[in-house]
C-alpha cells in the first residue's frame, strides 16, 4: 500500500486490488503521539465481470418493418438498451424474476440491420450481443413479385 501525507491531519492511500471478484475490506488504523488508537473498516464488492446479454429471438429475415426482439441477461440489471440503425437507443425493462426482456422495434432501412443489445451492471461493466436482421422492404417485395410474373 502506498500512502502519503496530505496535510497535518489527513493522508491519502492507494492500494491496487489484484484481479478478483467478491467482497474486499480495507482496514485503517491511526495512533497519535499519546498512544490513542483509532480503527476503521470498510467493506465493498469488487465486480469486474460484464453481464452476459443475449438476443434469443429475432428474425434473420423479415418483410415486416416491425419485429419482436427477445433476450436474456445473466444478472439483475434494470434495462437493456437496443441500438438500431436510424433510431435513437431503445431502452427496454428487464423482468426481475426471469431476467428476460422483450420489445417491438420498427426497422428504418431495408437490407441488413445490425441490432445491438447492451446491458450495464451496477459496477458499470457492459455486456453486448448483436444480430443482423435483413429487412425486405415494400419496394423489394414488389420487385420480387414483378420478377416472378415476368418469368412466367
Coordinates of N, CA and C in Angstrom, one line a residue:
X1 N 0.8 -1.2 0.0 CA 0.0 0.0 0.0 C 0.9 1.2 0.0
X2 N 0.5 2.2 -0.8 CA 1.3 3.4 -0.9 C 0.5 4.5 -0.2
X3 N 1.1 5.2 0.7 CA 0.5 6.3 1.4 C 1.3 7.6 1.4
X4 N 0.7 8.7 1.5 CA 1.4 9.9 1.6 C 0.6 10.9 2.4
X5 N 1.3 11.8 3.0 CA 0.6 12.8 3.9 C 0.0 13.9 3.0
X6 N -1.2 14.2 3.3 CA -1.9 15.3 2.6 C -1.7 16.6 3.3
X7 N -1.9 16.6 4.6 CA -1.7 17.8 5.4 C -1.4 17.2 6.8
X8 N -1.5 18.1 7.9 CA -1.1 17.6 9.2 C -2.1 16.6 9.8
X9 N -3.3 16.6 9.3 CA -4.3 15.7 9.8 C -4.9 14.7 8.8
X10 N -4.5 14.7 7.6 CA -5.0 13.9 6.6 C -3.9 13.2 5.8
X11 N -4.3 12.0 5.2 CA -3.3 11.3 4.4 C -4.1 10.7 3.3
X12 N -3.4 10.3 2.2 CA -4.1 9.6 1.1 C -3.4 8.3 0.9
X13 N -4.1 7.2 0.7 CA -3.6 5.9 0.5 C -4.1 5.3 -0.8
X14 N -3.2 4.6 -1.5 CA -3.6 3.9 -2.7 C -3.2 2.4 -2.6
X15 N -4.2 1.6 -2.9 CA -3.9 0.1 -2.9 C -4.5 -0.5 -4.1
X16 N -3.7 -1.1 -4.9 CA -4.2 -1.7 -6.1 C -4.8 -3.1 -5.8
X17 N -6.0 -3.3 -6.1 CA -6.7 -4.6 -5.9 C -6.3 -5.6 -7.0
X18 N -5.8 -6.7 -6.6 CA -5.5 -7.7 -7.6 C -6.8 -8.2 -8.3
X19 N -6.7 -8.6 -9.5 CA -7.9 -9.1 -10.2 C -8.6 -10.2 -9.5
X20 N -9.8 -9.9 -8.9 CA -10.6 -10.9 -8.3 C -12.0 -10.4 -8.2
X21 N -13.0 -11.2 -7.9 CA -14.4 -10.8 -7.7 C -14.8 -11.1 -6.3
X22 N -15.6 -10.3 -5.7 CA -16.2 -10.6 -4.4 C -16.0 -9.4 -3.5
X23 N -16.1 -9.7 -2.2 CA -16.0 -8.7 -1.2 C -14.6 -8.4 -0.8
X24 N -14.3 -7.1 -0.7 CA -12.9 -6.7 -0.3 C -13.1 -5.8 0.9
X25 N -12.1 -5.8 1.8 CA -12.2 -5.0 3.0 C -10.9 -4.2 3.2
X26 N -11.1 -2.9 3.5 CA -10.0 -2.1 3.8 C -10.0 -1.7 5.3
X27 N -8.9 -1.9 6.0 CA -8.8 -1.6 7.4 C -7.8 -0.5 7.6
X28 N -8.1 0.5 8.4 CA -7.2 1.6 8.6 C -7.1 1.8 10.1
X29 N -5.9 2.0 10.6 CA -5.8 2.4 12.0 C -4.8 3.5 12.1
X30 N -5.0 4.4 13.1 CA -4.1 5.5 13.3 C -3.8 5.6 14.8
X31 N -2.6 6.0 15.1 CA -2.3 6.2 16.5 C -1.6 7.5 16.7
X32 N -2.1 8.3 17.7 CA -1.5 9.6 17.9 C -0.3 9.5 18.9
X33 N 0.4 10.6 19.2 CA 1.6 10.6 20.0 C 1.3 10.1 21.4
X34 N 0.1 10.3 21.9 CA -0.3 9.9 23.2 C -0.7 8.5 23.3
X35 N -0.7 7.8 22.2 CA -0.9 6.3 22.2 C -2.4 6.0 21.9
X36 N -3.3 7.0 21.7 CA -4.7 6.7 21.4 C -4.7 6.1 20.0
X37 N -5.6 5.0 19.9 CA -5.7 4.3 18.7 C -7.1 4.4 18.1
X38 N -7.2 4.6 16.8 CA -8.5 4.7 16.2 C -8.4 3.7 15.0
X39 N -9.5 2.9 14.9 CA -9.6 1.9 13.8 C -10.9 2.1 13.0
X40 N -10.8 1.9 11.7 CA -11.9 2.0 10.8 C -11.8 0.9 9.8
X41 N -13.0 0.3 9.4 CA -13.0 -0.8 8.4 C -14.2 -0.5 7.4
X42 N -13.9 -0.8 6.2 CA -14.9 -0.6 5.1 C -14.8 -1.7 4.2
X43 N -16.0 -2.3 3.9 CA -16.1 -3.5 3.0 C -16.9 -3.0 1.8
X44 N -16.5 -3.6 0.6 CA -17.2 -3.3 -0.6 C -17.1 -4.5 -1.5
X45 N -17.9 -4.5 -2.6 CA -17.9 -5.6 -3.6 C -17.1 -5.1 -4.8
X46 N -16.2 -6.1 -5.2 CA -15.5 -5.9 -6.5 C -16.1 -6.7 -7.6
X47 N -16.5 -6.0 -8.6 CA -17.2 -6.7 -9.8 C -16.5 -6.2 -11.1
X48 N -15.8 -7.1 -11.7 CA -15.1 -6.7 -13.0 C -15.7 -7.5 -14.2
X49 N -16.7 -8.3 -13.9 CA -17.2 -9.2 -15.0 C -18.5 -8.5 -15.6
X50 N -18.5 -8.3 -16.9 CA -19.7 -7.7 -17.5 C -20.8 -8.7 -17.5
X51 N -22.1 -8.2 -17.5 CA -23.2 -9.1 -17.6 C -23.3 -9.7 -19.0
X52 N -23.8 -10.9 -19.0 CA -24.0 -11.6 -20.3 C -25.4 -11.3 -20.7
X53 N -25.5 -10.7 -21.9 CA -26.8 -10.4 -22.5 C -26.8 -11.1 -23.8
X54 N -28.0 -11.7 -24.1 CA -28.1 -12.5 -25.3 C -29.5 -12.2 -26.0
X55 N -29.4 -12.0 -27.3 CA -30.6 -11.8 -28.1 C -31.0 -13.3 -28.4
X56 N -32.2 -13.7 -27.9 CA -32.6 -15.1 -28.0 C -33.6 -15.3 -29.1
X57 N -34.3 -14.3 -29.5 CA -35.4 -14.4 -30.5 C -35.4 -13.2 -31.4
X58 N -35.1 -13.3 -32.7 CA -35.2 -12.2 -33.6 C -35.2 -12.9 -35.0
X59 N -35.9 -12.3 -36.0 CA -35.9 -13.0 -37.3 C -34.6 -12.6 -38.0
X60 N -34.1 -13.6 -38.8 CA -33.0 -13.3 -39.6 C -33.3 -12.5 -40.9
X61 N -34.6 -12.7 -41.3 CA -35.1 -12.0 -42.5 C -36.6 -11.7 -42.2
X62 N -37.0 -10.5 -42.7 CA -38.4 -10.1 -42.4 C -38.9 -9.2 -43.6
X63 N -40.2 -9.4 -43.9 CA -40.8 -8.5 -44.8 C -41.7 -7.4 -44.1
X64 N -41.7 -7.6 -42.8 CA -42.4 -6.6 -41.9 C -41.4 -5.7 -41.2
X65 N -41.7 -4.4 -41.2 CA -40.8 -3.4 -40.6 C -40.7 -3.6 -39.1
X66 N -41.9 -3.9 -38.5 CA -41.9 -4.0 -37.0 C -41.7 -5.5 -36.7
X67 N -40.7 -5.7 -35.8 CA -40.4 -7.1 -35.4 C -40.3 -7.1 -33.8
X68 N -40.4 -8.3 -33.3 CA -40.3 -8.5 -31.9 C -38.9 -9.0 -31.6
X69 N -38.2 -8.5 -30.6 CA -36.9 -8.9 -30.2 C -37.0 -9.3 -28.7
X70 N -36.5 -10.5 -28.4 CA -36.5 -11.0 -27.1 C -35.0 -11.4 -26.7
X71 N -34.8 -11.4 -25.3 CA -33.5 -11.8 -24.9 C -33.4 -12.1 -23.4
X72 N -32.2 -12.4 -22.9 CA -32.0 -12.7 -21.5 C -30.7 -12.0 -21.1
X73 N -30.6 -11.9 -19.7 CA -29.3 -11.4 -19.1 C -29.0 -12.4 -18.0
X74 N -27.8 -12.4 -17.6 CA -27.4 -13.4 -16.5 C -27.3 -12.8 -15.1
X75 N -27.6 -11.5 -15.0 CA -27.6 -10.9 -13.7 C -28.6 -9.7 -13.7
X76 N -29.1 -9.4 -12.5 CA -30.2 -8.4 -12.4 C -29.7 -7.0 -12.9
X77 N -30.2 -6.5 -14.0 CA -30.0 -5.2 -14.5 C -31.4 -4.6 -14.7
X78 N -31.5 -3.3 -14.6 CA -32.8 -2.7 -14.8 C -33.3 -2.7 -16.2
X79 N -32.4 -2.5 -17.2 CA -32.8 -2.4 -18.5 C -31.8 -2.9 -19.5
X80 N -32.2 -3.2 -20.7 CA -31.3 -3.5 -21.8 C -31.5 -2.4 -22.8
X81 N -30.4 -1.9 -23.4 CA -30.5 -0.8 -24.4 C -30.3 -1.5 -25.8
X82 N -31.2 -1.2 -26.7 CA -31.0 -1.7 -28.1 C -30.6 -0.6 -29.0
X83 N -29.6 -0.8 -29.8 CA -29.2 0.1 -30.8 C -29.6 -0.4 -32.2
X84 N -30.4 0.4 -32.9 CA -31.0 0.0 -34.2 C -30.6 1.1 -35.2
X85 N -30.1 0.8 -36.4 CA -29.7 1.8 -37.3 C -30.9 2.8 -37.6
X86 N -30.6 4.1 -37.6 CA -31.6 5.1 -37.9 C -32.5 5.5 -36.7
X87 N -32.3 4.9 -35.6 CA -33.2 5.2 -34.4 C -32.3 5.6 -33.2
X88 N -32.9 6.4 -32.3 CA -32.2 6.6 -31.0 C -32.2 5.3 -30.2
X89 N -31.3 5.1 -29.3 CA -31.3 3.8 -28.5 C -32.7 3.6 -27.8
X90 N -33.1 2.3 -27.8 CA -34.4 2.0 -27.2 C -34.1 1.2 -25.9
X91 N -34.6 1.7 -24.8 CA -34.4 1.0 -23.5 C -35.6 0.2 -23.2
X92 N -35.4 -1.1 -22.9 CA -36.5 -2.0 -22.5 C -36.2 -2.6 -21.2
X93 N -37.2 -2.6 -20.3 CA -37.0 -3.1 -18.9 C -36.7 -4.6 -18.9
X94 N -36.0 -5.1 -17.9 CA -35.7 -6.5 -17.7 C -36.7 -7.0 -16.6
X95 N -37.3 -8.1 -16.9 CA -38.2 -8.8 -16.0 C -37.3 -9.4 -14.8
X96 N -37.6 -8.9 -13.6 CA -36.7 -9.2 -12.5 C -36.6 -10.7 -12.1
X97 N -37.7 -11.4 -12.2 CA -37.7 -12.8 -11.8 C -36.9 -13.7 -12.8
X98 N -37.3 -13.5 -14.0 CA -36.7 -14.4 -15.1 C -35.5 -13.9 -15.8
X99 N -35.2 -12.6 -15.5 CA -34.1 -11.9 -16.2 C -34.2 -11.9 -17.7
X100 N -35.5 -11.7 -18.2 CA -35.7 -11.7 -19.6 C -36.2 -10.3 -20.0
X101 N -36.1 -10.0 -21.3 CA -36.6 -8.7 -21.9 C -37.2 -9.0 -23.2
X102 N -38.1 -8.0 -23.6 CA -38.8 -8.2 -24.9 C -39.3 -6.8 -25.3
X103 N -39.1 -6.5 -26.6 CA -39.6 -5.2 -27.2 C -39.9 -5.4 -28.6
X104 N -40.8 -4.5 -29.1 CA -41.0 -4.3 -30.6 C -40.1 -3.2 -31.1
X105 N -39.5 -3.4 -32.2 CA -38.8 -2.4 -32.9 C -39.2 -2.3 -34.3
X106 N -39.1 -1.0 -34.9 CA -39.5 -0.8 -36.3 C -38.2 -0.5 -37.0
X107 N -37.9 -1.3 -37.9 CA -36.7 -1.1 -38.7 C -36.9 0.1 -39.7
X108 N -35.9 0.9 -39.8 CA -35.9 2.1 -40.6 C -35.4 2.0 -42.0
X109 N -34.5 0.9 -42.2 CA -33.9 0.8 -43.5 C -34.0 -0.6 -44.0
X110 N -34.1 -0.8 -45.3 CA -34.1 -2.1 -45.9 C -32.7 -2.6 -46.0
X111 N -32.6 -3.9 -46.2 CA -31.3 -4.6 -46.2 C -30.8 -5.0 -44.8
X112 N -29.5 -5.1 -44.6 CA -29.0 -5.6 -43.3 C -29.1 -4.5 -42.3
X113 N -29.6 -4.9 -41.1 CA -29.8 -4.1 -39.9 C -29.0 -4.8 -38.8
X114 N -28.0 -4.1 -38.3 CA -27.3 -4.7 -37.1 C -28.0 -4.2 -35.8
X115 N -28.5 -5.2 -35.1 CA -29.2 -4.9 -33.8 C -28.3 -5.2 -32.7
X116 N -28.0 -4.3 -31.8 CA -27.0 -4.5 -30.7 C -27.8 -4.3 -29.4
X117 N -27.7 -5.3 -28.6 CA -28.3 -5.3 -27.2 C -27.2 -5.1 -26.2
X118 N -27.4 -4.1 -25.3 CA -26.3 -3.7 -24.4 C -26.9 -3.7 -23.0
X119 N -26.2 -4.3 -22.0 CA -26.6 -4.3 -20.6 C -25.4 -3.8 -19.8
X120 N -25.7 -2.9 -18.8 CA -24.7 -2.4 -17.9 C -25.1 -2.7 -16.5
X121 N -24.1 -3.3 -15.8 CA -24.4 -3.7 -14.4 C -24.1 -2.5 -13.4
X122 N -24.4 -2.7 -12.1 CA -24.2 -1.6 -11.1 C -22.8 -1.1 -11.1
X123 N -21.8 -2.0 -11.4 CA -20.4 -1.6 -11.3 C -20.0 -0.8 -12.6
X124 N -20.9 -0.8 -13.6 CA -20.5 -0.1 -14.9 C -19.9 -1.0 -15.9
X125 N -19.9 -2.3 -15.7 CA -19.4 -3.3 -16.7 C -20.5 -3.4 -17.7
X126 N -20.1 -3.5 -19.0 CA -21.0 -3.5 -20.1 C -20.9 -4.9 -20.9
X127 N -22.0 -5.5 -21.1 CA -22.1 -6.7 -21.9 C -22.9 -6.4 -23.2
X128 N -22.5 -7.0 -24.3 CA -23.2 -6.8 -25.6 C -23.4 -8.1 -26.3
X129 N -24.5 -8.1 -27.1 CA -24.7 -9.1 -28.1 C -25.3 -8.5 -29.3
X130 N -25.2 -9.1 -30.5 CA -25.7 -8.4 -31.7 C -26.2 -9.5 -32.7
X131 N -27.1 -9.1 -33.5 CA -27.7 -10.0 -34.6 C -27.9 -9.1 -35.8
X132 N -27.9 -9.7 -37.0 CA -28.3 -9.0 -38.2 C -29.6 -9.4 -38.6
X133 N -30.5 -8.5 -38.9 CA -31.8 -8.7 -39.5 C -31.9 -8.2 -40.9
X134 N -32.2 -9.0 -41.9 CA -32.4 -8.5 -43.2 C -33.8 -8.1 -43.5
X135 N -34.1 -6.8 -43.7 CA -35.4 -6.3 -43.9 C -35.6 -6.1 -45.4
X136 N -36.6 -6.9 -45.9 CA -37.0 -6.8 -47.3 C -38.2 -5.8 -47.3
X137 N -37.9 -4.6 -47.8 CA -38.9 -3.5 -47.7 C -39.9 -3.7 -48.8
X138 N -41.0 -2.8 -48.8 CA -42.1 -2.9 -49.7 C -41.7 -2.9 -51.2
X139 N -40.7 -2.1 -51.5 CA -40.3 -2.0 -52.9 C -39.6 -3.3 -53.4
X140 N -38.8 -3.9 -52.5 CA -38.2 -5.1 -52.8 C -39.2 -6.2 -53.0
X141 N -40.3 -6.2 -52.2 CA -41.3 -7.2 -52.3 C -42.0 -7.1 -53.7
X142 N -42.3 -5.8 -54.1 CA -43.0 -5.6 -55.4 C -42.1 -6.0 -56.5
X143 N -40.8 -5.7 -56.4 CA -39.8 -6.1 -57.5 C -39.8 -7.6 -57.6
X144 N -39.8 -8.3 -56.5 CA -39.8 -9.8 -56.5 C -41.0 -10.3 -57.1
X145 N -42.2 -9.7 -56.8 CA -43.5 -10.2 -57.4 C -43.5 -9.9 -58.9
X146 N -43.0 -8.8 -59.3 CA -42.9 -8.5 -60.8 C -41.9 -9.4 -61.5
X147 N -40.8 -9.7 -60.8 CA -39.9 -10.7 -61.4 C -40.5 -12.1 -61.5
X148 N -41.3 -12.5 -60.6 CA -42.0 -13.8 -60.7 C -43.0 -13.8 -61.9
X149 N -43.7 -12.7 -62.1 CA -44.7 -12.6 -63.2 C -44.0 -12.6 -64.5
X150 N -42.9 -11.9 -64.7 CA -42.2 -11.8 -66.0 C -41.5 -13.1 -66.4
X151 N -41.2 -13.9 -65.4 CA -40.5 -15.2 -65.7 C -41.5 -16.3 -66.1
X152 N -42.8 -16.0 -66.0 CA -43.8 -17.0 -66.4 C -44.1 -17.0 -67.9

